[in-house]
mmCIF file of C-alpha atoms in Angstrom:
data_model
loop_
_atom_site.group_PDB
_atom_site.id
_atom_site.type_symbol
_atom_site.label_atom_id
_atom_site.label_comp_id
_atom_site.label_asym_id
_atom_site.label_seq_id
_atom_site.Cartn_x
_atom_site.Cartn_y
_atom_site.Cartn_z
ATOM 1 C CA UNK D 171 17.063 11.840 2.454
ATOM 2 C CA UNK D 172 14.622 11.041 -0.318
ATOM 3 C CA UNK D 173 11.103 10.179 0.616
ATOM 4 C CA UNK D 174 7.413 10.966 0.662
ATOM 5 C CA UNK D 175 5.871 13.418 3.077
ATOM 6 C CA UNK D 176 2.191 13.771 3.919
ATOM 7 C CA UNK D 177 0.576 16.505 5.906
ATOM 8 C CA UNK D 178 -1.113 16.950 8.179
ATOM 9 C CA UNK D 179 -0.718 13.761 10.224
ATOM 10 C CA UNK D 180 -4.194 14.244 11.740
ATOM 11 C CA UNK D 181 -7.081 16.171 10.200
ATOM 12 C CA UNK D 182 -10.553 16.860 11.477
ATOM 13 C CA UNK D 183 -13.387 17.829 9.182
ATOM 14 C CA UNK D 184 -16.782 19.200 9.941
ATOM 15 C CA UNK D 185 -19.821 18.153 7.959
ATOM 16 C CA UNK D 186 -20.010 19.995 4.639
ATOM 17 C CA UNK D 187 -16.363 21.013 4.554
ATOM 18 C CA UNK D 188 -13.838 20.297 1.852
ATOM 19 C CA UNK D 189 -10.352 19.420 3.076
ATOM 20 C CA UNK D 190 -7.076 18.954 1.221
ATOM 21 C CA UNK D 191 -4.412 16.417 2.079
ATOM 22 C CA UNK D 192 -0.874 17.151 0.980
ATOM 23 C CA UNK D 193 1.560 14.670 -0.577
ATOM 24 C CA UNK D 194 5.067 15.606 -1.675
ATOM 25 C CA UNK D 195 7.895 13.365 -2.916
ATOM 26 C CA UNK D 196 11.525 14.057 -3.736
ATOM 27 C CA UNK D 197 12.246 10.642 -5.245
ATOM 28 C CA UNK D 198 11.854 11.910 -8.814
ATOM 29 C CA UNK D 199 9.059 9.385 -9.339
ATOM 30 C CA UNK D 200 6.655 9.862 -12.214
ATOM 31 C CA UNK D 201 3.712 7.916 -10.802
ATOM 32 C CA UNK D 202 1.811 8.874 -7.665
ATOM 33 C CA UNK D 203 -1.147 7.258 -5.945
ATOM 34 C CA UNK D 204 -3.747 7.908 -3.263
ATOM 35 C CA UNK D 205 -5.176 5.050 -1.231
ATOM 36 C CA UNK D 206 -7.726 4.824 1.502
ATOM 37 C CA UNK D 207 -7.294 2.283 4.304
ATOM 38 C CA UNK D 208 -10.162 1.172 6.537
ATOM 39 C CA UNK D 209 -9.977 -1.434 9.291
ATOM 40 C CA UNK D 210 -10.276 -4.976 7.925
ATOM 41 C CA UNK D 211 -10.027 -3.850 4.314
ATOM 42 C CA UNK D 212 -7.152 -3.753 1.907
ATOM 43 C CA UNK D 213 -5.853 -0.510 0.512
ATOM 44 C CA UNK D 214 -8.338 0.901 -1.971
ATOM 45 C CA UNK D 215 -7.192 3.095 -4.828
ATOM 46 C CA UNK D 216 -8.734 6.556 -5.036
ATOM 47 C CA UNK D 217 -6.755 8.263 -7.805
ATOM 48 C CA UNK D 218 -3.441 7.822 -9.540
ATOM 49 C CA UNK D 219 -1.252 9.859 -11.837
ATOM 50 C CA UNK D 220 1.396 8.578 -14.222
ATOM 51 C CA UNK D 221 2.560 11.979 -15.398
ATOM 52 C CA UNK D 222 2.192 15.668 -14.657
ATOM 53 C CA UNK D 223 -1.169 17.169 -15.644
ATOM 54 C CA UNK D 224 -2.775 13.754 -16.042
ATOM 55 C CA UNK D 225 -4.578 11.538 -13.550
ATOM 56 C CA UNK D 226 -7.019 8.647 -13.531
ATOM 57 C CA UNK D 227 -9.839 7.570 -11.253
ATOM 58 C CA UNK D 228 -9.316 4.519 -9.128
ATOM 59 C CA UNK D 229 -11.911 2.201 -7.648
ATOM 60 C CA UNK D 230 -13.406 4.680 -5.153
ATOM 61 C CA UNK D 231 -12.965 8.150 -6.699
ATOM 62 C CA UNK D 232 -16.444 9.483 -5.919
ATOM 63 C CA UNK D 233 -16.282 12.419 -3.522
ATOM 64 C CA UNK D 234 -12.575 13.017 -4.076
ATOM 65 C CA UNK D 235 -10.565 15.202 -6.432
ATOM 66 C CA UNK D 236 -6.858 15.566 -7.214
ATOM 67 C CA UNK D 237 -4.450 17.694 -9.201
ATOM 68 C CA UNK D 238 -0.950 17.058 -10.530
ATOM 69 C CA UNK D 239 0.548 20.396 -11.482
ATOM 70 C CA UNK D 240 4.064 19.456 -10.406
ATOM 71 C CA UNK D 241 5.924 16.169 -10.530
ATOM 72 C CA UNK D 242 6.641 16.352 -6.808
ATOM 73 C CA UNK D 243 3.131 17.063 -5.595
ATOM 74 C CA UNK D 244 -0.194 15.225 -5.710
ATOM 75 C CA UNK D 245 -2.746 16.802 -3.323
ATOM 76 C CA UNK D 246 -6.040 15.075 -2.576
ATOM 77 C CA UNK D 247 -9.216 17.010 -1.794
ATOM 78 C CA UNK D 248 -11.945 15.254 0.142
ATOM 79 C CA UNK D 249 -15.165 17.003 -0.786
ATOM 80 C CA UNK D 250 -18.456 17.238 1.053
ATOM 81 C CA UNK D 251 -19.812 14.720 -1.456
ATOM 82 C CA UNK D 252 -17.778 11.974 0.216
ATOM 83 C CA UNK D 253 -20.277 10.629 2.715
ATOM 84 C CA UNK D 254 -17.977 8.521 4.834
ATOM 85 C CA UNK D 255 -14.532 10.118 4.723
ATOM 86 C CA UNK D 256 -13.215 9.000 8.111
ATOM 87 C CA UNK D 257 -10.223 6.809 7.243
ATOM 88 C CA UNK D 258 -6.451 6.595 7.021
ATOM 89 C CA UNK D 259 -5.176 8.063 3.739
ATOM 90 C CA UNK D 260 -1.928 6.937 2.169
ATOM 91 C CA UNK D 261 0.020 8.498 -0.657
ATOM 92 C CA UNK D 262 2.506 6.439 -2.660
ATOM 93 C CA UNK D 263 4.861 6.907 -5.561
ATOM 94 C CA UNK D 264 6.959 4.750 -7.833
ATOM 95 C CA UNK D 265 9.289 5.017 -10.757
ATOM 96 C CA UNK D 266 7.926 4.094 -14.169
ATOM 97 C CA UNK D 267 11.280 3.173 -15.672
ATOM 98 C CA UNK D 268 12.049 -0.107 -17.400
ATOM 99 C CA UNK D 269 10.565 -3.090 -15.582
ATOM 100 C CA UNK D 270 7.986 -3.290 -12.834
ATOM 101 C CA UNK D 271 8.575 -1.394 -9.655
ATOM 102 C CA UNK D 272 7.313 -1.261 -6.123
ATOM 103 C CA UNK D 273 5.421 1.651 -4.628
ATOM 104 C CA UNK D 274 6.826 3.608 -1.721
ATOM 105 C CA UNK D 275 4.448 5.041 0.823
ATOM 106 C CA UNK D 276 4.218 8.169 2.898
ATOM 107 C CA UNK D 277 3.424 8.163 6.636
ATOM 108 C CA UNK D 278 -0.307 8.719 6.108
ATOM 109 C CA UNK D 279 -2.965 11.202 7.164
ATOM 110 C CA UNK D 280 -5.767 10.194 9.506
ATOM 111 C CA UNK D 281 -8.958 12.073 8.671
ATOM 112 C CA UNK D 282 -11.814 12.194 11.139
ATOM 113 C CA UNK D 283 -15.222 13.706 10.514
ATOM 114 C CA UNK D 284 -16.674 15.474 13.534
ATOM 115 C CA UNK O 11 -13.943 -11.425 -6.562
ATOM 116 C CA UNK O 12 -10.858 -11.315 -4.393
ATOM 117 C CA UNK O 13 -7.697 -10.843 -6.374
ATOM 118 C CA UNK O 14 -5.369 -11.151 -3.392
ATOM 119 C CA UNK O 15 -6.057 -13.170 -0.246
ATOM 120 C CA UNK O 16 -3.837 -13.234 2.786
ATOM 121 C CA UNK O 17 -3.933 -15.813 5.544
ATOM 122 C CA UNK O 18 -4.147 -16.057 8.410
ATOM 123 C CA UNK O 19 -5.770 -12.742 9.327
ATOM 124 C CA UNK O 20 -3.955 -12.767 12.641
ATOM 125 C CA UNK O 21 -1.073 -14.806 14.015
ATOM 126 C CA UNK O 22 0.372 -14.960 17.512
ATOM 127 C CA UNK O 23 3.803 -16.500 17.934
ATOM 128 C CA UNK O 24 6.110 -17.034 20.833
ATOM 129 C CA UNK O 25 9.480 -15.422 20.427
ATOM 130 C CA UNK O 26 11.641 -17.847 18.450
ATOM 131 C CA UNK O 27 8.679 -19.771 17.010
ATOM 132 C CA UNK O 28 9.064 -19.768 13.227
ATOM 133 C CA UNK O 29 6.042 -19.628 10.923
ATOM 134 C CA UNK O 30 4.825 -18.565 7.476
ATOM 135 C CA UNK O 31 2.316 -16.049 6.155
ATOM 136 C CA UNK O 32 0.472 -16.764 2.931
ATOM 137 C CA UNK O 33 -0.551 -14.508 0.046
ATOM 138 C CA UNK O 34 -2.543 -16.179 -2.736
ATOM 139 C CA UNK O 35 -3.549 -14.378 -5.914
ATOM 140 C CA UNK O 36 -5.867 -14.996 -8.843
ATOM 141 C CA UNK O 37 -4.731 -12.328 -11.283
ATOM 142 C CA UNK O 38 -3.362 -13.355 -14.648
ATOM 143 C CA UNK O 39 -0.303 -11.769 -16.118
ATOM 144 C CA UNK O 40 1.461 -11.123 -12.837
ATOM 145 C CA UNK O 41 4.226 -8.578 -13.203
ATOM 146 C CA UNK O 42 5.345 -8.332 -9.594
ATOM 147 C CA UNK O 43 4.419 -9.349 -6.065
ATOM 148 C CA UNK O 44 5.351 -7.032 -3.224
ATOM 149 C CA UNK O 45 5.574 -7.498 0.530
ATOM 150 C CA UNK O 46 5.234 -4.616 2.976
ATOM 151 C CA UNK O 47 5.378 -4.233 6.733
ATOM 152 C CA UNK O 48 2.978 -1.771 8.361
ATOM 153 C CA UNK O 49 3.177 -0.599 11.959
ATOM 154 C CA UNK O 50 0.047 0.872 13.606
ATOM 155 C CA UNK O 51 -0.675 4.409 12.442
ATOM 156 C CA UNK O 52 2.144 4.419 9.900
ATOM 157 C CA UNK O 53 2.540 3.939 6.174
ATOM 158 C CA UNK O 54 3.594 0.569 4.751
ATOM 159 C CA UNK O 55 7.328 -0.044 4.594
ATOM 160 C CA UNK O 56 8.582 -1.873 1.514
ATOM 161 C CA UNK O 57 10.235 -5.252 2.130
ATOM 162 C CA UNK O 58 10.521 -7.345 -1.053
ATOM 163 C CA UNK O 59 9.644 -7.588 -4.714
ATOM 164 C CA UNK O 60 9.290 -10.979 -6.396
ATOM 165 C CA UNK O 61 8.898 -11.254 -10.155
ATOM 166 C CA UNK O 62 8.822 -14.916 -11.148
ATOM 167 C CA UNK O 63 7.943 -18.329 -9.747
ATOM 168 C CA UNK O 64 10.834 -19.868 -7.857
ATOM 169 C CA UNK O 65 12.306 -16.541 -6.850
ATOM 170 C CA UNK O 66 13.323 -15.996 -3.223
ATOM 171 C CA UNK O 67 14.397 -12.900 -1.313
ATOM 172 C CA UNK O 68 15.780 -12.650 2.231
ATOM 173 C CA UNK O 69 16.212 -9.895 4.761
ATOM 174 C CA UNK O 70 17.261 -10.639 8.324
ATOM 175 C CA UNK O 71 14.640 -13.047 9.748
ATOM 176 C CA UNK O 72 12.319 -12.732 6.746
ATOM 177 C CA UNK O 73 12.317 -14.792 3.572
ATOM 178 C CA UNK O 74 9.812 -14.360 0.747
ATOM 179 C CA UNK O 75 9.093 -17.002 -1.883
ATOM 180 C CA UNK O 76 6.866 -17.072 -4.941
ATOM 181 C CA UNK O 77 4.995 -19.772 -6.846
ATOM 182 C CA UNK O 78 2.553 -19.408 -9.731
ATOM 183 C CA UNK O 79 -0.394 -19.045 -7.368
ATOM 184 C CA UNK O 80 0.942 -17.778 -4.073
ATOM 185 C CA UNK O 81 3.718 -16.262 -2.068
ATOM 186 C CA UNK O 82 4.950 -17.064 1.404
ATOM 187 C CA UNK O 83 6.657 -14.828 3.905
ATOM 188 C CA UNK O 84 8.659 -17.057 6.218
ATOM 189 C CA UNK O 85 9.637 -15.637 9.588
ATOM 190 C CA UNK O 86 12.477 -17.462 11.296
ATOM 191 C CA UNK O 87 12.960 -17.139 15.054
ATOM 192 C CA UNK O 88 10.819 -13.988 15.297
ATOM 193 C CA UNK O 89 11.400 -11.296 17.882
ATOM 194 C CA UNK O 90 8.818 -8.977 19.479
ATOM 195 C CA UNK O 91 9.969 -6.156 17.191
ATOM 196 C CA UNK O 92 8.711 -8.176 14.216
ATOM 197 C CA UNK O 93 5.151 -7.559 15.436
ATOM 198 C CA UNK O 94 3.313 -5.649 12.700
ATOM 199 C CA UNK O 95 0.806 -6.123 9.907
ATOM 200 C CA UNK O 96 2.311 -7.640 6.777
ATOM 201 C CA UNK O 97 0.702 -6.690 3.474
ATOM 202 C CA UNK O 98 1.168 -8.206 0.069
ATOM 203 C CA UNK O 99 0.293 -6.610 -3.244
ATOM 204 C CA UNK O 100 0.276 -7.762 -6.842
ATOM 205 C CA UNK O 101 0.928 -5.801 -9.988
ATOM 206 C CA UNK O 102 -0.525 -6.974 -13.273
ATOM 207 C CA UNK O 103 -1.436 -5.611 -16.666
ATOM 208 C CA UNK O 104 -5.150 -4.941 -17.205
ATOM 209 C CA UNK O 105 -6.957 -3.303 -20.128
ATOM 210 C CA UNK O 106 -6.463 0.029 -18.383
ATOM 211 C CA UNK O 107 -2.756 -0.482 -17.860
ATOM 212 C CA UNK O 108 -0.749 -1.267 -14.745
ATOM 213 C CA UNK O 109 -2.943 -2.298 -11.809
ATOM 214 C CA UNK O 110 -2.104 -2.970 -8.191
ATOM 215 C CA UNK O 111 -4.201 -4.943 -5.735
ATOM 216 C CA UNK O 112 -3.474 -5.188 -2.030
ATOM 217 C CA UNK O 113 -4.436 -7.936 0.380
ATOM 218 C CA UNK O 114 -6.010 -7.143 3.751
ATOM 219 C CA UNK O 115 -2.889 -8.152 5.625
ATOM 220 C CA UNK O 116 -1.794 -10.544 8.357
ATOM 221 C CA UNK O 117 -1.464 -9.053 11.825
ATOM 222 C CA UNK O 118 1.527 -10.669 13.508
ATOM 223 C CA UNK O 119 2.098 -10.523 17.251
ATOM 224 C CA UNK O 120 5.289 -11.972 18.694
ATOM 225 C CA UNK O 121 5.114 -12.604 22.416
ATOM 226 C CA UNK O 122 8.323 -12.382 24.492
#
C-alpha cells in the first residue's frame, strides 16, 4: 500500500535538545510539507520542498530545519532554538503533475517538551 | 487577515439530523478547495477536491459544494461514526508560487 509514514508517533524532548522527526512516502510525490498543529489553530506551514535538494521556509520556520536528500524522505529537526515546540506535527505530500492536487497526510508525531 | 474561515467551530447533531458546515475564503485566484476529515490524534484524511464554482462531489453521507466565496459540506442523516473534525483548505497562486491555507476546522459530534 502506498502512503506516508511518520515516526515516532510520540516524542519527548528535554530542554536544549535537538530532535528529528521522520517522514517517508512511497507515493512517488515530488512535493513534501511539514505542518504544525496546535489546539484551536489551523495547520501552519513550517517548511516545504518541491524537489530533491531544494526546500523553502513556510510561515513558522524559525527553530526548525529540514533536508531533502531523497525524493521519499523529508526529515524535520526541531532545534533548541524553537522555544515552544510542544505540538502535533504533520507531514504531507502531493504530486506536482498537471493541474492542482490535494495533499495527503501522514499519521503525525506528537512532540512534548519535558 | 484570515484567508479561510470555517463555521461553526463545533456542532452537535442527533443521529439522522442533517446539517451543513461552512468554509469561506478570501483568497484570489483559487486553484482548488479541499475537504479533510481528522480524527483525534490522527492525520487528516482526504475527502474531496473542488475546482470551480458550481462543482459538487459526493461520498456516502457527505456532499461538498463550491461557490465563488465559500464551500459547504453537507452531512445527510449523520451517524456517530461521522464524528470528527472537518478541515477545509484552499490552494491559490501567490507571488511565491503555490500556497495552501487551512481553516481551523469544525468539530462535529453526532449523538446516538
